Amino acid sequence: HARGWILENVGGSLLRSVTLIGNSPANEFALQKLLKKEMNVLTPFENFLIINDVFWVAFIAYYGLIGMSIFMYVLFILYKTSKYVWLNTEHPIYKVVALATLTLVLASIPYSFIVATFTFRSFGIYFWLLAGLTASEYLRIRKLKNENTAGT
């Protein structure tokens, strides 16, 4: 009941108000400001922090459309980088790392509508570790490719 209400009412109010820069990265302050200024309906629950459960709605409330766009761009670059490494590396371990990163990027987007995925430290450590390893291999492949094309 609560997640559907949040998507319909809070998400709709956020998109109608076109919050470009958000309210604040401080959880409670941003959500209180959102509920006071931009919401025309009363919350059906006392604990307004439940809005954090729908991560993308909370993310827009905190950082606005600009912050959301930047974050989505980073995820898109991670997707492209992971796919490139998965298809072009000759090392089997990096194929696995790139595939794991690719899977985490793709799975985390819809999963974040259910729970605040990126705020979990146990998820974040593996996500960013795999993303870093994938990015490192991507740079190695690109450097090798540039050296081969410059040498011929």
Tab-separated table of C-alpha atoms in Angstrom, residues 2-93:
chain	number	residue	atom	x	y	z
A	2	ALA	CA	2.661	2.550	0.971
A	3	ARG	CA	4.950	2.127	-2.075
A	4	GLY	CA	2.092	2.508	-4.526
A	5	TRP	CA	0.874	5.583	-2.707
A	6	ILE	CA	4.386	7.043	-2.738
A	7	LEU	CA	4.814	6.454	-6.483
A	8	GLU	CA	1.400	7.886	-7.292
A	9	ASN	CA	1.254	10.874	-4.958
A	10	VAL	CA	4.789	11.815	-3.984
A	11	GLY	CA	6.365	10.921	-7.327
A	12	GLY	CA	3.587	12.680	-9.221
A	13	SER	CA	3.922	15.816	-7.078
A	14	LEU	CA	7.675	15.840	-7.578
A	15	LEU	CA	7.392	15.568	-11.348
A	16	ARG	CA	4.680	18.244	-11.481
A	17	SER	CA	6.789	20.627	-9.392
A	18	VAL	CA	9.908	19.967	-11.547
A	19	THR	CA	12.424	20.179	-8.720
A	20	LEU	CA	15.656	20.822	-10.593
A	21	ILE	CA	18.093	20.959	-7.688
A	22	GLY	CA	16.206	19.083	-4.975
A	23	ASN	CA	15.492	19.968	-1.377
A	24	SER	CA	18.606	18.797	0.476
A	25	PRO	CA	20.751	15.685	0.870
A	26	ALA	CA	19.682	15.614	4.546
A	27	ASN	CA	17.015	12.898	4.639
A	28	GLU	CA	14.570	14.194	7.228
A	29	PHE	CA	14.853	17.851	6.251
A	30	ALA	CA	14.331	17.133	2.541
A	31	LEU	CA	11.322	14.917	3.130
A	32	GLN	CA	9.726	17.333	5.590
A	33	LYS	CA	10.199	20.177	3.119
A	34	LEU	CA	8.761	18.031	0.341
A	35	LEU	CA	5.693	17.095	2.366
A	36	LYS	CA	5.053	20.658	3.555
A	37	LYS	CA	5.565	22.535	0.293
A	38	GLU	CA	4.907	20.185	-2.591
A	39	MET	CA	2.341	17.705	-1.324
A	40	ASN	CA	-1.361	18.478	-1.563
A	41	VAL	CA	-2.396	15.267	0.161
A	42	LEU	CA	-1.928	14.016	3.685
A	43	THR	CA	0.360	11.069	4.193
A	44	PRO	CA	-1.511	7.893	5.145
A	45	PHE	CA	1.264	7.005	7.568
A	46	GLU	CA	3.018	8.735	10.437
A	47	ASN	CA	6.518	7.703	9.468
A	48	PHE	CA	7.271	9.903	6.450
A	49	LEU	CA	10.755	8.362	6.173
A	50	ILE	CA	9.059	5.424	4.448
A	51	ILE	CA	9.389	7.526	1.279
A	52	ASN	CA	13.035	6.374	1.306
A	53	ASP	CA	11.780	2.896	0.420
A	54	VAL	CA	11.072	4.100	-3.112
A	55	PHE	CA	14.647	5.182	-3.780
A	56	TRP	CA	14.099	7.033	-7.062
A	57	VAL	CA	11.381	9.221	-5.550
A	58	ALA	CA	13.553	9.960	-2.522
A	59	PHE	CA	16.544	10.587	-4.805
A	60	ILE	CA	14.616	13.238	-6.750
A	61	ALA	CA	13.467	14.794	-3.474
A	62	TYR	CA	17.059	15.012	-2.221
A	63	TYR	CA	19.031	15.896	-5.350
A	64	GLY	CA	16.428	17.014	-7.889
A	65	LEU	CA	16.200	16.194	-11.553
A	66	ILE	CA	19.732	17.442	-12.209
A	67	GLY	CA	21.231	15.121	-9.593
A	68	MET	CA	19.066	12.239	-10.802
A	69	SER	CA	20.170	12.871	-14.400
A	70	ILE	CA	23.847	12.876	-13.425
A	71	PHE	CA	23.441	9.648	-11.452
A	72	MET	CA	21.560	7.964	-14.309
A	73	TYR	CA	24.319	9.112	-16.692
A	74	VAL	CA	26.931	7.494	-14.442
A	75	LEU	CA	24.920	4.250	-14.449
A	76	PHE	CA	24.621	4.437	-18.249
A	77	ILE	CA	28.402	4.879	-18.607
A	78	LEU	CA	28.933	1.938	-16.230
A	79	TYR	CA	26.572	-0.135	-18.369
A	80	LYS	CA	28.423	0.746	-21.586
A	81	THR	CA	31.842	0.203	-19.989
A	82	SER	CA	30.826	-3.162	-18.511
A	83	LYS	CA	29.417	-4.343	-21.804
A	84	TYR	CA	32.555	-3.244	-23.672
A	85	VAL	CA	34.854	-5.046	-21.230
A	86	TRP	CA	32.685	-8.171	-21.243
A	87	LEU	CA	32.848	-8.356	-25.041
A	88	ASN	CA	36.483	-7.276	-25.542
A	89	THR	CA	38.671	-8.549	-22.711
A	90	GLU	CA	40.774	-11.634	-23.178
A	91	HIS	CA	41.002	-12.346	-19.427
A	92	PRO	CA	38.276	-14.712	-18.159
A	93	ILE	CA	38.254	-13.181	-14.671
